[in-house]
């Protein structure tokens, strides 16, 4: 029996996507060749890349003037590419520090220039999203992390700024409706809510590029990738194909609006139980709670062995919290069925019944 997979990443994908991918690895498009042994310049693969890119535009309702790329190197390489492509020589960037991933983004940007950390929630182990901060003038861009995978916090409103706005959406892209015209650069590693590890989605507003005065290495230059239709070098064909299937699955489900409703329902089911059940307490500040990563702790740590045994018996996998936060983290990405969330809720109620 398949497990209820609450892994934070790489994470759950729709069953039908896994089946279709498995088929394509053996026999792609009835070519009697594998997806991963044909030329990426073949008509069949170019169709995959173009379909994936246009599904992103359609599902996110992107305005005109944005390019969509499927790159490699993970969100971690985008930490550096963001600065290479947006930070002017002698320029300055503003970062909002909402956790470990933001911190890593800041570290890379500092290699290329001045970074102003305009707000941070480090004082409370990143359990909230900072508000009421001032963004200085004269900066090139503001960077934020929309969903903080480790801590279970999520921006509900994004910084208002005249500078460019860059956002790491690795763990909540395609999970809710957003006005993308407020962003100039968005990136997301595929392995949280879109596909397997190995590709990173980049969405960038064309007109902002080429203005830093820097010499950018080809592989790090968004304009190079755009000019080659996301095929400057061999793309990660397996990861792009699987991502395309997930995007098709999402479209058939009714798109982002439909999945957002489901995500809200799943999250409410679980947060309601955390708030109701005296054995548990939520980690993230209520108003900043993530719809994707639900973090919680036992009120009495001595109940750990009992609860761990219970959820293991319930066929649940991947519930352990990140080492920096402890406790539990239930990642309930798009592909997670509400039935699995119900199994977790039932298991939490079982603990209450057993221990009173
Ligand atoms: C997982 C994650 C990353 C790191 O992604 P890689 O693809 O492993 O580099 C960055 N940011 C956020 C918000 C993440 O959840």
Coordinates of N, CA and C in Angstrom, one line a residue, residues 100-282:
X100 N 16.2 29.8 6.8 CA 17.4 29.3 6.3 C 17.6 29.5 4.8
X101 N 16.5 29.4 4.0 CA 16.7 29.6 2.6 C 17.0 31.1 2.2
X102 N 16.3 32.0 2.9 CA 16.6 33.4 2.7 C 18.1 33.7 3.1
X103 N 18.5 33.1 4.2 CA 19.9 33.3 4.6 C 20.9 32.9 3.6
X104 N 20.6 31.7 2.9 CA 21.5 31.3 1.9 C 21.4 32.2 0.7
X105 N 20.3 32.7 0.4 CA 20.1 33.7 -0.7 C 21.0 34.9 -0.5
X106 N 20.9 35.4 0.8 CA 21.7 36.6 1.2 C 23.2 36.3 1.0
X107 N 23.6 35.1 1.5 CA 25.0 34.8 1.4 C 25.6 34.9 -0.1
X108 N 24.8 34.4 -1.0 CA 25.2 34.4 -2.4 C 25.2 35.9 -2.9
X109 N 24.2 36.6 -2.6 CA 24.1 38.0 -3.1 C 25.3 38.8 -2.6
X110 N 25.7 38.6 -1.4 CA 26.8 39.3 -0.8 C 28.1 39.1 -1.5
X111 N 28.2 38.0 -2.3 CA 29.4 37.8 -3.1 C 29.5 38.8 -4.2
X112 N 28.4 39.4 -4.6 CA 28.4 40.4 -5.7 C 28.2 41.8 -5.3
X113 N 27.8 42.1 -4.1 CA 27.5 43.5 -3.8 C 27.0 43.7 -2.4
X114 N 26.4 44.9 -2.2 CA 26.0 45.2 -0.9 C 24.5 44.7 -0.7
X115 N 24.3 44.2 0.5 CA 23.0 43.6 0.8 C 22.5 44.2 2.1
X116 N 21.3 44.8 2.1 CA 20.7 45.3 3.2 C 19.6 44.4 3.7
X117 N 19.7 43.8 4.9 CA 18.7 43.0 5.4 C 17.6 43.9 6.1
X118 N 16.5 44.1 5.4 CA 15.6 45.1 5.9 C 14.6 44.6 7.0
X119 N 14.5 43.3 7.1 CA 13.6 42.7 8.1 C 14.0 41.3 8.3
X120 N 13.8 40.8 9.5 CA 14.2 39.4 9.8 C 13.3 38.9 11.0
X121 N 13.0 37.6 10.9 CA 12.2 37.0 12.0 C 13.1 36.0 12.7
X122 N 14.3 36.2 12.7 CA 15.3 35.3 13.3 C 15.1 35.3 14.8
X123 N 14.7 36.4 15.4 CA 14.5 36.5 16.9 C 13.6 35.5 17.4
X124 N 12.7 35.0 16.6 CA 11.7 34.0 17.1 C 11.8 32.7 16.3
X125 N 13.0 32.2 16.0 CA 13.2 31.0 15.2 C 12.4 31.1 13.9
X126 N 12.2 32.2 13.3 CA 11.5 32.4 12.1 C 10.1 31.9 12.1
X127 N 9.4 32.0 13.2 CA 8.0 31.5 13.2 C 7.0 32.5 12.8
X128 N 7.4 33.6 12.2 CA 6.5 34.6 11.7 C 7.1 35.3 10.5
X129 N 6.2 36.1 9.8 CA 6.7 36.9 8.6 C 6.8 38.4 9.1
X130 N 7.9 39.0 9.0 CA 8.0 40.4 9.5 C 7.1 41.3 8.7
X131 N 6.6 42.3 9.4 CA 5.7 43.3 8.8 C 6.1 44.7 9.2
X132 N 5.6 45.7 8.6 CA 5.9 47.1 9.0 C 7.4 47.4 8.9
X133 N 8.1 47.0 7.9 CA 9.5 47.4 7.8 C 9.6 48.4 6.7
X134 N 10.7 49.1 6.6 CA 10.8 50.1 5.6 C 11.8 49.6 4.6
X135 N 11.5 49.8 3.3 CA 12.5 49.4 2.3 C 13.1 50.7 1.8
X136 N 14.5 50.8 1.9 CA 15.1 52.0 1.6 C 15.0 52.3 0.1
X137 N 15.2 53.5 -0.3 CA 15.3 53.9 -1.7 C 16.7 53.6 -2.2
X138 N 16.8 53.7 -3.5 CA 18.1 53.5 -4.2 C 18.6 52.1 -4.2
X139 N 17.7 51.1 -4.1 CA 18.2 49.8 -4.2 C 17.7 49.2 -5.5
X140 N 18.4 48.1 -5.9 CA 18.1 47.5 -7.2 C 17.0 46.6 -7.2
X141 N 16.9 45.8 -6.1 CA 15.8 44.8 -6.0 C 15.6 44.4 -4.5
X142 N 14.3 44.0 -4.3 CA 14.0 43.4 -3.0 C 13.8 41.9 -3.2
X143 N 14.3 41.1 -2.3 CA 14.2 39.6 -2.4 C 13.4 39.1 -1.2
X144 N 12.4 38.2 -1.5 CA 11.7 37.5 -0.4 C 11.5 36.0 -0.7
X145 N 11.2 35.3 0.3 CA 10.9 33.8 0.2 C 9.4 33.6 0.5
X146 N 8.6 33.3 -0.5 CA 7.2 33.4 -0.3 C 6.7 32.4 0.7
X147 N 7.3 31.2 0.7 CA 6.9 30.2 1.7 C 8.1 29.6 2.3
X148 N 8.1 29.6 3.6 CA 9.3 29.1 4.3 C 9.1 27.7 4.8
X149 N 9.5 26.8 3.9 CA 9.4 25.4 3.9 C 9.7 24.7 5.3
X150 N 10.7 25.3 5.9 CA 11.2 24.7 7.2 C 10.3 25.1 8.4
X151 N 9.8 26.3 8.4 CA 9.1 26.9 9.5 C 7.6 26.9 9.4
X152 N 7.2 26.7 8.1 CA 5.7 26.7 7.9 C 5.1 28.1 7.9
X153 N 5.8 29.1 7.5 CA 5.3 30.5 7.4 C 5.2 30.8 5.9
X154 N 4.2 31.8 5.6 CA 4.0 32.1 4.2 C 3.6 33.6 4.1
X155 N 4.2 34.3 3.2 CA 3.7 35.7 2.9 C 2.3 35.7 2.4
X156 N 1.4 36.5 3.0 CA 0.1 36.6 2.4 C 0.1 37.9 1.5
X157 N 0.9 38.8 1.9 CA 1.0 40.1 1.1 C 2.5 40.2 0.8
X158 N 2.8 40.7 -0.4 CA 4.2 40.9 -0.7 C 4.7 42.3 -0.6
X159 N 6.0 42.5 -0.4 CA 6.5 43.9 -0.2 C 6.1 44.8 -1.3
X160 N 5.7 46.0 -1.0 CA 5.4 47.0 -2.0 C 6.7 47.8 -2.2
X161 N 7.1 47.9 -3.4 CA 8.4 48.6 -3.6 C 8.4 49.1 -5.1
X162 N 9.2 50.2 -5.2 CA 9.4 50.7 -6.6 C 10.6 50.0 -7.2
X163 N 11.4 49.3 -6.4 CA 12.5 48.5 -6.9 C 12.0 47.3 -7.5
X164 N 12.8 46.5 -8.1 CA 12.4 45.2 -8.7 C 12.1 44.3 -7.5
X165 N 11.2 43.3 -7.7 CA 10.8 42.4 -6.7 C 11.2 40.9 -7.2
X166 N 12.0 40.3 -6.4 CA 12.4 38.9 -6.7 C 11.9 38.0 -5.6
X167 N 11.4 36.8 -6.0 CA 10.8 35.9 -5.0 C 11.2 34.5 -5.2
X168 N 11.6 33.8 -4.2 CA 11.9 32.4 -4.2 C 10.5 31.7 -3.8
X169 N 9.9 31.1 -4.8 CA 8.6 30.4 -4.6 C 8.7 28.9 -4.6
X170 N 9.9 28.4 -4.2 CA 10.1 26.9 -4.4 C 9.0 26.1 -3.8
X171 N 8.5 26.4 -2.7 CA 7.6 25.5 -2.0 C 6.1 25.9 -2.0
X172 N 5.8 27.0 -2.8 CA 4.3 27.2 -2.9 C 3.9 27.7 -4.3
X173 N 4.8 27.6 -5.3 CA 4.4 27.9 -6.7 C 3.3 27.0 -7.1
X174 N 2.3 27.6 -7.8 CA 1.1 26.8 -8.3 C 0.2 26.4 -7.2
X175 N 0.3 26.9 -6.0 CA -0.6 26.5 -4.9 C -1.7 27.5 -4.6
X176 N -1.5 28.7 -5.1 CA -2.5 29.8 -4.8 C -2.5 30.8 -5.9
X177 N -3.6 31.5 -6.1 CA -3.6 32.6 -7.1 C -2.9 33.8 -6.6
X178 N -2.0 34.3 -7.5 CA -1.3 35.5 -7.2 C -1.2 36.4 -8.4
X179 N -1.1 37.7 -8.1 CA -0.9 38.6 -9.2 C 0.6 38.7 -9.6
X180 N 0.9 38.0 -10.6 CA 2.4 37.9 -10.9 C 2.9 39.2 -11.5
X181 N 2.1 40.2 -11.8 CA 2.6 41.4 -12.4 C 3.4 42.2 -11.3
X182 N 3.2 41.8 -10.0 CA 4.0 42.5 -8.9 C 5.4 42.0 -8.8
X183 N 5.7 40.8 -9.5 CA 7.1 40.3 -9.4 C 7.8 40.5 -10.7
X184 N 9.1 40.7 -10.6 CA 10.0 40.8 -11.7 C 10.8 39.5 -12.0
X185 N 11.0 38.8 -10.9 CA 11.7 37.5 -11.0 C 11.1 36.6 -10.0
X186 N 10.8 35.4 -10.5 CA 10.3 34.3 -9.6 C 11.0 33.1 -9.9
X187 N 11.5 32.3 -8.9 CA 12.1 31.0 -9.2 C 11.6 30.0 -8.2
X188 N 11.7 28.7 -8.7 CA 11.2 27.6 -7.8 C 11.9 26.3 -8.3
X189 N 12.5 25.7 -7.3 CA 13.0 24.3 -7.6 C 11.8 23.4 -7.8
X190 N 11.9 22.5 -8.8 CA 10.7 21.7 -9.1 C 10.2 20.8 -8.0
X191 N 11.1 20.4 -7.2 CA 10.8 19.1 -6.4 C 9.9 19.3 -5.2
X192 N 9.3 20.5 -5.0 CA 8.4 20.7 -3.9 C 6.9 20.6 -4.5
X193 N 6.6 21.3 -5.5 CA 5.2 21.3 -5.9 C 5.0 21.1 -7.4
X194 N 6.1 20.6 -8.2 CA 5.9 20.6 -9.6 C 6.5 19.3 -10.3
X195 N 7.6 18.8 -9.8 CA 8.1 17.6 -10.5 C 9.3 17.1 -9.7
X196 N 10.2 16.3 -10.3 CA 11.3 15.8 -9.6 C 12.4 16.8 -9.5
X197 N 13.4 16.6 -8.6 CA 14.5 17.4 -8.6 C 15.2 17.4 -9.9
X198 N 16.0 18.5 -10.2 CA 16.7 18.5 -11.5 C 16.4 19.6 -12.4
X199 N 15.3 20.3 -12.1 CA 15.0 21.5 -12.9 C 14.5 22.6 -12.0
X200 N 14.7 23.8 -12.4 CA 14.3 25.0 -11.6 C 13.5 25.9 -12.6
X201 N 12.3 26.2 -12.1 CA 11.5 27.1 -12.9 C 11.9 28.5 -12.7
X202 N 12.1 29.3 -13.8 CA 12.4 30.7 -13.6 C 11.4 31.5 -14.5
X203 N 10.8 32.5 -13.9 CA 9.9 33.4 -14.6 C 10.5 34.8 -14.4
X204 N 10.8 35.4 -15.5 CA 11.5 36.7 -15.4 C 10.9 37.7 -16.4
X205 N 10.8 38.9 -16.0 CA 10.3 40.0 -16.8 C 11.5 40.4 -17.8
X206 N 11.2 40.4 -19.1 CA 12.3 40.6 -20.0 C 13.0 41.9 -19.9
X207 N 12.2 42.9 -19.7 CA 12.7 44.3 -19.8 C 13.7 44.7 -18.7
X208 N 13.7 43.9 -17.6 CA 14.6 44.2 -16.5 C 16.0 43.7 -16.7
X209 N 16.2 42.9 -17.7 CA 17.5 42.2 -17.9 C 18.5 43.1 -18.7
X210 N 19.8 42.8 -18.5 CA 20.8 43.4 -19.3 C 21.2 44.8 -18.8
X211 N 20.9 45.1 -17.5 CA 21.1 46.5 -17.0 C 22.0 46.6 -15.9
X212 N 22.8 45.6 -15.6 CA 23.6 45.6 -14.4 C 25.0 46.2 -14.6
X213 N 25.4 46.1 -15.9 CA 26.8 46.5 -16.2 C 27.8 45.4 -15.9
X214 N 27.3 44.2 -15.6 CA 28.2 43.1 -15.3 C 28.5 42.3 -16.5
X215 N 29.6 41.6 -16.5 CA 29.8 40.5 -17.4 C 29.3 39.2 -16.7
X216 N 28.3 38.6 -17.3 CA 27.7 37.4 -16.7 C 28.1 36.2 -17.4
X217 N 28.6 35.2 -16.7 CA 28.9 33.9 -17.4 C 27.7 33.3 -18.1
X218 N 27.9 32.7 -19.2 CA 26.7 32.3 -20.1 C 25.7 31.5 -19.3
X219 N 26.1 30.5 -18.6 CA 25.2 29.7 -17.9 C 24.4 30.4 -16.8
X220 N 24.9 31.5 -16.4 CA 24.2 32.3 -15.3 C 23.4 33.5 -15.8
X221 N 23.4 33.6 -17.2 CA 22.8 34.8 -17.8 C 21.4 34.4 -18.3
X222 N 20.4 35.0 -17.7 CA 19.0 34.7 -18.1 C 18.8 35.0 -19.6
X223 N 19.4 36.1 -20.0 CA 19.2 36.5 -21.4 C 19.7 35.4 -22.4
X224 N 20.8 34.8 -22.0 CA 21.3 33.7 -22.9 C 20.3 32.6 -22.9
X225 N 19.8 32.2 -21.8 CA 18.8 31.1 -21.8 C 17.5 31.5 -22.5
X226 N 17.1 32.7 -22.4 CA 15.9 33.2 -23.1 C 16.1 33.1 -24.6
X227 N 17.3 33.6 -25.0 CA 17.6 33.6 -26.5 C 17.6 32.2 -27.1
X228 N 17.8 31.2 -26.3 CA 17.9 29.8 -26.8 C 16.7 29.0 -26.4
X229 N 15.6 29.7 -26.1 CA 14.3 29.0 -25.7 C 14.5 28.0 -24.6
X230 N 15.3 28.3 -23.6 CA 15.5 27.4 -22.5 C 16.3 26.1 -22.9
X231 N 17.0 26.2 -24.0 CA 17.8 25.0 -24.5 C 19.2 25.5 -24.8
X232 N 19.8 26.3 -24.0 CA 21.2 26.8 -24.3 C 22.1 25.6 -24.2
X233 N 21.9 24.7 -23.2 CA 22.6 23.4 -23.2 C 21.6 22.3 -23.0
X234 N 22.0 21.1 -22.9 CA 21.0 20.0 -22.8 C 20.2 20.2 -21.5
X235 N 18.9 20.4 -21.7 CA 18.0 20.6 -20.5 C 17.8 19.2 -19.8
X236 N 17.4 19.3 -18.6 CA 17.1 18.1 -17.8 C 15.8 17.5 -18.3
X237 N 15.9 16.7 -19.3 CA 14.7 16.2 -20.0 C 13.7 15.5 -19.2
X238 N 14.2 14.6 -18.3 CA 13.3 13.8 -17.4 C 12.5 14.8 -16.5
X239 N 13.2 15.7 -15.9 CA 12.6 16.6 -14.9 C 11.6 17.5 -15.6
X240 N 11.9 18.0 -16.8 CA 11.0 18.9 -17.5 C 9.8 18.2 -18.0
X241 N 10.0 16.9 -18.5 CA 8.8 16.2 -18.9 C 7.9 15.9 -17.8
X242 N 8.4 15.4 -16.6 CA 7.5 15.1 -15.5 C 6.8 16.4 -15.0
X243 N 7.5 17.5 -15.0 CA 6.9 18.8 -14.6 C 5.8 19.1 -15.5
X244 N 6.0 18.9 -16.8 CA 4.9 19.2 -17.8 C 3.7 18.3 -17.5
X245 N 3.9 17.1 -17.1 CA 2.8 16.2 -16.8 C 2.0 16.7 -15.6
X246 N 2.8 17.2 -14.6 CA 2.1 17.7 -13.4 C 1.3 19.0 -13.7
X247 N 1.8 19.8 -14.6 CA 1.1 21.0 -15.0 C -0.1 20.6 -15.8
X248 N -0.1 19.6 -16.6 CA -1.3 19.1 -17.3 C -2.3 18.6 -16.3
X249 N -1.8 17.9 -15.3 CA -2.7 17.3 -14.3 C -3.4 18.5 -13.6
X250 N -2.6 19.5 -13.3 CA -3.2 20.7 -12.6 C -4.2 21.4 -13.4
X251 N -3.9 21.5 -14.7 CA -4.9 22.1 -15.6 C -6.2 21.4 -15.7
X252 N -6.1 20.0 -15.7 CA -7.3 19.2 -15.8 C -8.1 19.3 -14.5
X253 N -7.4 19.5 -13.4 CA -8.1 19.7 -12.1 C -8.9 21.0 -12.0
X254 N -8.6 21.9 -12.9 CA -9.3 23.2 -12.8 C -8.3 24.3 -12.6
X255 N -7.0 24.0 -12.6 CA -6.0 25.1 -12.5 C -5.8 25.5 -11.1
X256 N -5.1 26.6 -11.0 CA -4.6 27.1 -9.7 C -5.8 27.5 -8.8
X257 N -6.8 28.1 -9.4 CA -8.0 28.5 -8.6 C -8.6 27.3 -7.9
X258 N -8.7 26.2 -8.6 CA -9.3 25.0 -8.0 C -8.4 24.3 -7.0
X259 N -7.1 24.3 -7.3 CA -6.2 23.6 -6.3 C -6.1 24.5 -5.1
X260 N -6.2 25.8 -5.2 CA -6.1 26.7 -4.1 C -7.2 26.4 -3.1
X261 N -8.4 26.2 -3.6 CA -9.6 25.8 -2.7 C -9.3 24.5 -2.0
X262 N -8.8 23.5 -2.7 CA -8.4 22.2 -2.1 C -7.3 22.4 -1.0
X263 N -6.3 23.2 -1.3 CA -5.2 23.5 -0.4 C -5.7 24.1 0.9
X264 N -6.7 25.1 0.7 CA -7.2 25.8 1.9 C -8.0 24.8 2.8
X265 N -8.7 23.9 2.1 CA -9.5 22.9 2.8 C -8.6 21.9 3.6
X266 N -7.6 21.5 3.0 CA -6.6 20.5 3.6 C -6.0 21.2 4.8
X267 N -5.5 22.4 4.6 CA -4.8 23.1 5.7 C -5.7 23.4 6.8
X268 N -6.9 23.8 6.5 CA -7.9 24.1 7.6 C -8.2 22.8 8.4
X269 N -8.3 21.7 7.8 CA -8.6 20.5 8.5 C -7.5 20.2 9.5
X270 N -6.2 20.4 9.1 CA -5.1 20.0 9.9 C -4.9 21.1 11.0
X271 N -4.9 22.4 10.6 CA -4.7 23.4 11.6 C -5.8 23.4 12.7
X272 N -7.1 23.1 12.3 CA -8.2 23.0 13.2 C -7.9 22.0 14.3
X273 N -7.3 20.8 13.8 CA -7.0 19.8 14.8 C -5.9 20.2 15.7
X274 N -4.9 20.8 15.1 CA -3.7 21.3 16.0 C -4.3 22.2 17.1
X275 N -5.2 23.1 16.7 CA -5.7 24.1 17.7 C -6.7 23.5 18.7
X276 N -7.3 22.4 18.2 CA -8.4 21.8 19.1 C -7.7 20.8 20.1
X277 N -6.8 20.0 19.6 CA -6.2 18.9 20.3 C -5.2 19.4 21.3
X278 N -5.5 19.1 22.6 CA -4.6 19.6 23.7 C -3.2 19.0 23.6
X279 N -3.0 18.0 22.9 CA -1.7 17.3 22.8 C -0.7 18.0 21.8
X280 N -1.3 19.0 21.0 CA -0.5 19.6 20.0 C -0.5 21.1 20.1
X281 N 0.5 21.7 19.6 CA 0.5 23.2 19.4 C 1.2 23.5 18.1
X282 N 0.7 24.6 17.4 CA 1.2 25.0 16.2 C 2.5 25.7 16.4

